[in-house]
Short mmCIF file of C-alpha atoms in Angstrom, two decimals:
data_model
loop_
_atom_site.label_atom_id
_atom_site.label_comp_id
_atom_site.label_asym_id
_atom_site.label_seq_id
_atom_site.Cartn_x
_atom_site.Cartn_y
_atom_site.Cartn_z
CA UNK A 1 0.00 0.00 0.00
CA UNK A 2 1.57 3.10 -0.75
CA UNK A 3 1.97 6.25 1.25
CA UNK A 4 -1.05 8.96 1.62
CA UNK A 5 -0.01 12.00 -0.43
CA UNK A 6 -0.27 15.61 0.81
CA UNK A 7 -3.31 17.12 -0.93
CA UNK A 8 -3.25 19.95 -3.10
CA UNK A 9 -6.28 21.08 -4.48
CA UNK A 10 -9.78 19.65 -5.45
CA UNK A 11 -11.99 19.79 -8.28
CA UNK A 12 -15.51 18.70 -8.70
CA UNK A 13 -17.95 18.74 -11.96
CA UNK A 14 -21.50 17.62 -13.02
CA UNK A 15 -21.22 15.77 -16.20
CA UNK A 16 -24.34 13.97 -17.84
CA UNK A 17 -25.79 13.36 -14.63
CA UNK A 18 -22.54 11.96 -12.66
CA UNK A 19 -20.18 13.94 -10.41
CA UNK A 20 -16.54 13.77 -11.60
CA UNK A 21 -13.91 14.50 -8.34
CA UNK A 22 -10.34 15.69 -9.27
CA UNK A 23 -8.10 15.16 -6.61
CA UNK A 24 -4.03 16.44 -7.36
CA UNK A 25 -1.76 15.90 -5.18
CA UNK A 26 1.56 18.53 -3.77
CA UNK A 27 3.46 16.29 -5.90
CA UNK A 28 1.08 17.28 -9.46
CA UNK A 29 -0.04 13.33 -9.18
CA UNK A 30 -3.88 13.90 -10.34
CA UNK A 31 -6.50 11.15 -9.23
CA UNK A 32 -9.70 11.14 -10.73
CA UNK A 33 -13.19 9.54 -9.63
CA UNK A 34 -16.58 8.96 -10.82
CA UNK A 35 -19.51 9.32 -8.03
CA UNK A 36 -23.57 9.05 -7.90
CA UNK A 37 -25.57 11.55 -6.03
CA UNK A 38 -25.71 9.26 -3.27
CA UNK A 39 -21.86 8.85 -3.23
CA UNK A 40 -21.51 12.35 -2.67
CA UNK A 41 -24.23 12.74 -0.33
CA UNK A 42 -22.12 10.10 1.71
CA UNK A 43 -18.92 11.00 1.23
CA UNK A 44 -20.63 14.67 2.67
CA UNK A 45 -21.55 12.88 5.16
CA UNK A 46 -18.56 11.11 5.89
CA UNK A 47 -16.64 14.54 6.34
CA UNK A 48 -19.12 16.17 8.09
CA UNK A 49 -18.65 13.35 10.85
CA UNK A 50 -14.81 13.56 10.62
CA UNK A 51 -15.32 17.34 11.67
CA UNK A 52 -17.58 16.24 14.07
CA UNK A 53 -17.80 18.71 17.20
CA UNK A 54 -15.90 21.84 15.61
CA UNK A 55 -17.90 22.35 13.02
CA UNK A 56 -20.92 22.38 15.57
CA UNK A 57 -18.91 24.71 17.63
CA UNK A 58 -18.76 27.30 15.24
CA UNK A 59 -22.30 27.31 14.08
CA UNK A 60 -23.48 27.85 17.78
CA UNK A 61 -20.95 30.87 18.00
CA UNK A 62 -22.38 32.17 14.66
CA UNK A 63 -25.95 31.67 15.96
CA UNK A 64 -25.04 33.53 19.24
CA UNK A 65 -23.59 36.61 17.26
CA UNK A 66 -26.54 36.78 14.79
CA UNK A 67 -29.04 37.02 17.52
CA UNK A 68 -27.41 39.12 19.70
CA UNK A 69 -26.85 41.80 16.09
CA UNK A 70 -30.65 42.01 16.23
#
């Protein structure tokens, strides 16, 4: 198995129906991947539980500023 490469940039696209990921690495090593609506909607998913608590964090502290603006 080889080594996990430093990522670089991503690119995503809606092609006939299918979304097309490009993935490049620091290195210019491009990897490219096919997905289905529900793919993404995992792979969302996915990195929406690898943020886990943080992200909730700083919606709270955004919700706390917006009401106390009004």
């Amino acid at each position: 198995m080889r080594l996990p490469k430093k990522l670089a940039r991503v690119l995503s696209d809606e092609i006939q129906g299918e979304y097309h990921l490009t993935f490049e690495a620091e290195d210019g090593e491009v990897f490219r991947v096919r997905a289905n609506e529900q793919q993404i909607a995992d792979l969302i998913q996915e990195l929406d539980d690898l943020l886990g608590d943080d992200a909730e964090e700083e919606d709270e502290v955004t919700e706390h500023k917006e009401m106390g603006d009004e």
